[in-house]
PDB file of C-alpha atoms in Angstrom:
ATOM      1  CA  MET A 166      99.422  99.324  68.899  1.00  0.00           C
ATOM      2  CA  VAL A 167      97.277  98.030  71.761  1.00  0.00           C
ATOM      3  CA  SER A 168      93.980  99.755  72.257  1.00  0.00           C
ATOM      4  CA  ALA A 169      91.163  99.545  74.765  1.00  0.00           C
ATOM      5  CA  PRO A 170      88.413  97.049  73.937  1.00  0.00           C
ATOM      6  CA  THR A 171      85.796  98.617  71.665  1.00  0.00           C
ATOM      7  CA  ASP A 172      83.174  95.904  71.482  1.00  0.00           C
ATOM      8  CA  GLU A 173      81.773  92.960  73.424  1.00  0.00           C
ATOM      9  CA  ARG A 174      83.981  90.420  71.611  1.00  0.00           C
ATOM     10  CA  GLU A 175      87.161  92.324  72.501  1.00  0.00           C
ATOM     11  CA  THR A 176      86.040  92.817  76.103  1.00  0.00           C
ATOM     12  CA  SER A 177      85.226  89.128  76.412  1.00  0.00           C
ATOM     13  CA  ALA A 178      88.609  88.114  74.935  1.00  0.00           C
ATOM     14  CA  LEU A 179      90.441  90.395  77.347  1.00  0.00           C
ATOM     15  CA  GLU A 180      88.486  89.092  80.351  1.00  0.00           C
ATOM     16  CA  THR A 181      89.119  85.480  79.310  1.00  0.00           C
ATOM     17  CA  ALA A 182      92.861  86.043  78.808  1.00  0.00           C
ATOM     18  CA  ARG A 183      93.181  87.984  82.082  1.00  0.00           C
ATOM     19  CA  SER A 184      91.280  85.349  84.063  1.00  0.00           C
ATOM     20  CA  ALA A 185      93.491  82.592  82.671  1.00  0.00           C
ATOM     21  CA  ALA A 186      96.716  84.463  83.499  1.00  0.00           C
ATOM     22  CA  ALA A 187      95.464  85.589  86.935  1.00  0.00           C
ATOM     23  CA  ALA A 188      94.703  82.005  87.988  1.00  0.00           C
ATOM     24  CA  VAL A 189      98.318  80.815  87.546  1.00  0.00           C
ATOM     25  CA  LEU A 190      99.761  79.636  90.863  1.00  0.00           C
ATOM     26  CA  ASP A 191     103.093  80.786  92.279  1.00  0.00           C
ATOM     27  CA  PRO A 192     105.356  77.685  92.189  1.00  0.00           C
ATOM     28  CA  GLU A 193     107.069  78.614  95.476  1.00  0.00           C
ATOM     29  CA  VAL A 194     103.887  79.376  97.429  1.00  0.00           C
ATOM     30  CA  PRO A 195     101.202  77.382  95.603  1.00  0.00           C
ATOM     31  CA  VAL A 196      98.277  78.788  97.569  1.00  0.00           C
ATOM     32  CA  LEU A 197      98.876  82.180  95.933  1.00  0.00           C
ATOM     33  CA  THR A 198      98.036  83.107  92.376  1.00  0.00           C
ATOM     34  CA  ILE A 199     100.275  85.517  90.543  1.00  0.00           C
ATOM     35  CA  GLU A 200      97.427  88.017  90.862  1.00  0.00           C
ATOM     36  CA  ASP A 201      97.345  87.546  94.674  1.00  0.00           C
ATOM     37  CA  LEU A 202     101.092  88.088  94.734  1.00  0.00           C
ATOM     38  CA  GLY A 203     100.933  91.230  92.597  1.00  0.00           C
ATOM     39  CA  VAL A 204     103.263  89.738  89.978  1.00  0.00           C
ATOM     40  CA  LEU A 205     100.614  90.030  87.221  1.00  0.00           C
ATOM     41  CA  ARG A 206     100.896  93.624  85.975  1.00  0.00           C
ATOM     42  CA  ALA A 207      98.854  93.778  82.768  1.00  0.00           C
ATOM     43  CA  VAL A 208      97.096  91.774  80.083  1.00  0.00           C
ATOM     44  CA  ALA A 209      96.436  93.135  76.598  1.00  0.00           C
ATOM     45  CA  VAL A 210      94.773  91.603  73.555  1.00  0.00           C
ATOM     46  CA  GLU A 211      95.672  92.933  70.128  1.00  0.00           C
ATOM     47  CA  HIS A 212      93.503  91.814  67.209  1.00  0.00           C
ATOM     48  CA  GLY A 213      95.517  91.381  64.041  1.00  0.00           C
ATOM     49  CA  PRO A 214      95.116  89.672  60.673  1.00  0.00           C
ATOM     50  CA  ASP A 215      96.407  86.379  62.117  1.00  0.00           C
ATOM     51  CA  GLY A 216      94.003  86.474  65.038  1.00  0.00           C
ATOM     52  CA  PRO A 217      94.381  87.836  68.552  1.00  0.00           C
ATOM     53  CA  THR A 218      97.759  88.133  70.243  1.00  0.00           C
ATOM     54  CA  VAL A 219      97.768  88.218  74.039  1.00  0.00           C
ATOM     55  CA  THR A 220     100.572  90.022  75.832  1.00  0.00           C
ATOM     56  CA  VAL A 221     100.872  89.343  79.561  1.00  0.00           C
ATOM     57  CA  THR A 222     103.180  91.567  81.591  1.00  0.00           C
ATOM     58  CA  VAL A 223     104.696  90.251  84.813  1.00  0.00           C
ATOM     59  CA  THR A 224     107.111  91.689  87.358  1.00  0.00           C
ATOM     60  CA  PRO A 225     109.224  89.272  89.443  1.00  0.00           C
ATOM     61  CA  THR A 226     109.346  89.603  93.209  1.00  0.00           C
ATOM     62  CA  TYR A 227     113.048  90.283  92.722  1.00  0.00           C
ATOM     63  CA  SER A 228     115.235  90.363  89.607  1.00  0.00           C
ATOM     64  CA  GLY A 229     116.863  86.968  90.270  1.00  0.00           C
ATOM     65  CA  CYS A 230     113.698  85.112  91.207  1.00  0.00           C
ATOM     66  CA  PRO A 231     114.195  81.474  90.158  1.00  0.00           C
ATOM     67  CA  ALA A 232     110.443  80.933  89.790  1.00  0.00           C
ATOM     68  CA  MET A 233     109.994  83.417  86.931  1.00  0.00           C
ATOM     69  CA  GLU A 234     110.744  80.987  84.110  1.00  0.00           C
ATOM     70  CA  VAL A 235     108.157  78.573  85.502  1.00  0.00           C
ATOM     71  CA  ILE A 236     105.627  81.377  85.985  1.00  0.00           C
ATOM     72  CA  GLU A 237     106.150  82.669  82.447  1.00  0.00           C
ATOM     73  CA  ARG A 238     105.742  79.159  80.982  1.00  0.00           C
ATOM     74  CA  ASP A 239     102.646  78.495  83.124  1.00  0.00           C
ATOM     75  CA  VAL A 240     101.095  81.845  82.095  1.00  0.00           C
ATOM     76  CA  ALA A 241     101.649  81.124  78.396  1.00  0.00           C
ATOM     77  CA  ASP A 242     100.225  77.591  78.799  1.00  0.00           C
ATOM     78  CA  ALA A 243      97.159  78.862  80.709  1.00  0.00           C
ATOM     79  CA  VAL A 244      96.366  81.581  78.178  1.00  0.00           C
ATOM     80  CA  ARG A 245      96.799  79.134  75.277  1.00  0.00           C
ATOM     81  CA  ALA A 246      94.502  76.659  77.073  1.00  0.00           C
ATOM     82  CA  ALA A 247      91.921  79.473  77.267  1.00  0.00           C
ATOM     83  CA  GLY A 248      91.846  79.556  73.453  1.00  0.00           C
ATOM     84  CA  PHE A 249      94.582  81.982  72.403  1.00  0.00           C
ATOM     85  CA  GLU A 250      97.271  80.658  70.072  1.00  0.00           C
ATOM     86  CA  GLN A 251      99.547  83.681  70.077  1.00  0.00           C
ATOM     87  CA  VAL A 252     100.834  84.563  73.563  1.00  0.00           C
ATOM     88  CA  ARG A 253     103.739  86.741  74.639  1.00  0.00           C
ATOM     89  CA  VAL A 254     104.853  87.023  78.269  1.00  0.00           C
ATOM     90  CA  ARG A 255     106.804  90.185  78.980  1.00  0.00           C
ATOM     91  CA  ARG A 256     108.971  90.518  82.085  1.00  0.00           C
ATOM     92  CA  VAL A 257     109.385  94.074  83.386  1.00  0.00           C
ATOM     93  CA  LEU A 258     111.671  95.050  86.267  1.00  0.00           C
ATOM     94  CA  SER A 259     110.626  98.670  86.665  1.00  0.00           C
ATOM     95  CA  PRO A 260     108.928  99.693  88.756  1.00  0.00           C
ATOM     96  CA  ALA A 261     110.332  97.065  91.098  1.00  0.00           C
ATOM     97  CA  TRP A 262     107.836  94.727  92.734  1.00  0.00           C
ATOM     98  CA  THR A 263     106.825  95.493  96.301  1.00  0.00           C
ATOM     99  CA  THR A 264     104.808  93.545  98.845  1.00  0.00           C
ATOM    100  CA  ASP A 265     102.420  96.506  98.749  1.00  0.00           C
ATOM    101  CA  TRP A 266     101.160  95.012  95.472  1.00  0.00           C
ATOM    102  CA  MET A 267      99.894  91.852  97.241  1.00  0.00           C
ATOM    103  CA  THR A 268      96.134  91.607  97.525  1.00  0.00           C
ATOM    104  CA  GLU A 269      94.348  91.338 100.855  1.00  0.00           C
ATOM    105  CA  ALA A 270      93.090  87.940  99.730  1.00  0.00           C
ATOM    106  CA  GLY A 271      96.703  86.929  99.119  1.00  0.00           C
ATOM    107  CA  ARG A 272      97.722  88.064 102.601  1.00  0.00           C
ATOM    108  CA  ARG A 273      94.880  86.008 104.115  1.00  0.00           C
ATOM    109  CA  LYS A 274      95.861  82.951 102.044  1.00  0.00           C
ATOM    110  CA  LEU A 275      99.443  83.238 103.307  1.00  0.00           C
ATOM    111  CA  ALA A 276      98.304  83.341 106.934  1.00  0.00           C
ATOM    112  CA  ASP A 277      95.919  80.404 106.390  1.00  0.00           C
ATOM    113  CA  TYR A 278      98.810  78.471 104.844  1.00  0.00           C
ATOM    114  CA  GLY A 279     100.990  79.098 107.906  1.00  0.00           C
ATOM    115  CA  ILE A 280     103.177  81.898 106.505  1.00  0.00           C
ATOM    116  CA  ALA A 281     103.045  85.254 108.263  1.00  0.00           C
ATOM    117  CA  PRO A 282     102.130  87.857 105.614  1.00  0.00           C
ATOM    118  CA  PRO A 283     104.163  91.022 105.171  1.00  0.00           C
ATOM    119  CA  SER A 284     103.080  94.131 107.022  1.00  0.00           C
ATOM    120  CA  ALA A 285     101.738  97.044 105.037  1.00  0.00           C
ATOM    121  CA  ARG A 286     104.469  99.638 104.618  1.00  0.00           C
ATOM    122  CA  ASP A 287     102.507 102.597 103.270  1.00  0.00           C
ATOM    123  CA  GLY A 288     105.696 103.851 101.650  1.00  0.00           C
ATOM    124  CA  ALA A 289     107.632 104.046 104.943  1.00  0.00           C
ATOM    125  CA  ALA A 290     110.647 101.985 105.894  1.00  0.00           C
ATOM    126  CA  LEU A 291     109.650  99.097 108.111  1.00  0.00           C
ATOM    127  CA  LEU A 292     111.558  97.749 111.082  1.00  0.00           C
ATOM    128  CA  GLN A 293     110.002  94.411 111.970  1.00  0.00           C
ATOM    129  CA  ILE A 294     110.393  93.701 115.695  1.00  0.00           C
ATOM    130  CA  SER A 295     107.597  91.173 116.001  1.00  0.00           C
ATOM    131  CA  VAL A 296     105.457  89.158 113.623  1.00  0.00           C
ATOM    132  CA  ARG A 297     102.105  87.670 114.645  1.00  0.00           C
ATOM    133  CA  CYS A 298     102.317  83.855 114.697  1.00  0.00           C
ATOM    134  CA  PRO A 299     100.139  82.378 111.924  1.00  0.00           C
ATOM    135  CA  GLN A 300      99.513  79.279 114.097  1.00  0.00           C
ATOM    136  CA  CYS A 301      98.299  80.738 117.417  1.00  0.00           C
ATOM    137  CA  GLY A 302      98.141  84.496 116.746  1.00  0.00           C
ATOM    138  CA  SER A 303     100.643  85.465 119.439  1.00  0.00           C
ATOM    139  CA  PRO A 304     102.801  88.539 118.801  1.00  0.00           C
ATOM    140  CA  ASP A 305     105.478  87.018 121.089  1.00  0.00           C
ATOM    141  CA  THR A 306     107.783  85.844 118.284  1.00  0.00           C
ATOM    142  CA  ARG A 307     111.440  86.131 117.358  1.00  0.00           C
ATOM    143  CA  GLU A 308     113.376  86.013 114.128  1.00  0.00           C
ATOM    144  CA  LEU A 309     115.616  82.948 113.844  1.00  0.00           C
ATOM    145  CA  SER A 310     117.142  83.785 110.465  1.00  0.00           C
ATOM    146  CA  ARG A 311     116.777  86.599 107.950  1.00  0.00           C
ATOM    147  CA  PHE A 312     116.688  83.883 105.322  1.00  0.00           C
ATOM    148  CA  GLY A 313     113.903  81.299 105.109  1.00  0.00           C
ATOM    149  CA  SER A 314     112.835  78.601 102.665  1.00  0.00           C
ATOM    150  CA  THR A 315     113.033  81.104  99.783  1.00  0.00           C
ATOM    151  CA  ALA A 316     114.735  84.475  99.386  1.00  0.00           C
ATOM    152  CA  CYS A 317     111.361  86.201  99.857  1.00  0.00           C
ATOM    153  CA  LYS A 318     110.895  84.792 103.379  1.00  0.00           C
ATOM    154  CA  SER A 319     112.618  84.840 106.780  1.00  0.00           C
ATOM    155  CA  MET A 320     112.399  82.183 109.505  1.00  0.00           C
ATOM    156  CA  TRP A 321     110.668  83.027 112.782  1.00  0.00           C
ATOM    157  CA  GLN A 322     109.587  81.128 115.882  1.00  0.00           C
ATOM    158  CA  CYS A 323     106.665  81.720 118.186  1.00  0.00           C
ATOM    159  CA  VAL A 324     107.688  81.914 121.846  1.00  0.00           C
ATOM    160  CA  ALA A 325     104.113  81.094 122.975  1.00  0.00           C
ATOM    161  CA  CYS A 326     103.454  77.902 120.972  1.00  0.00           C
ATOM    162  CA  ARG A 327     107.119  77.193 120.049  1.00  0.00           C
ATOM    163  CA  GLU A 328     106.223  76.616 116.382  1.00  0.00           C
ATOM    164  CA  PRO A 329     108.642  77.806 113.687  1.00  0.00           C
ATOM    165  CA  PHE A 330     107.140  79.625 110.699  1.00  0.00           C
ATOM    166  CA  ASP A 331     108.077  81.509 107.555  1.00  0.00           C
ATOM    167  CA  HIS A 332     107.437  85.235 107.321  1.00  0.00           C
ATOM    168  CA  PHE A 333     107.028  86.809 103.889  1.00  0.00           C
ATOM    169  CA  LYS A 334     109.432  89.771 104.042  1.00  0.00           C
ATOM    170  CA  ALA A 335     108.108  93.235 103.240  1.00  0.00           C
ATOM    171  CA  HIS A 336     109.962  94.973 100.437  1.00  0.00           C
TER     172      HIS A 336
END
């Protein structure tokens, strides 16, 4: 049974474990942490007779995401490096990840990195006619391919500055 922290020691352990997990970088877009991306769902610390056990829950951006094994290994390594010997990483597929879970900081990091961030959907279906160019800011862009450098991105080109760029698809 996992319970809410009841004392300062438990609160500190939870904050340490969460900070370590949250700082793990996405291997496909290394300017984003898994917290920025919204992949980090929960962190729990259970205190047992053999010491604390940390359980980190993650949700992949899609069920076949090839980066999940790397993310899970990196999370376990980071939490162990923060002082926890017993670490479990749990992958959950439901509810399915959505770009709505990305943080505003994550969206800014994407744009600064040269990847157009996904538009906010607010629960509505989104038809993307134009994406603002992350290089020059022009909305005069066109989609070159629905598929980009990873399954999460599509390839676009700016008509104004002629630069190609990835767009993180909203889903």
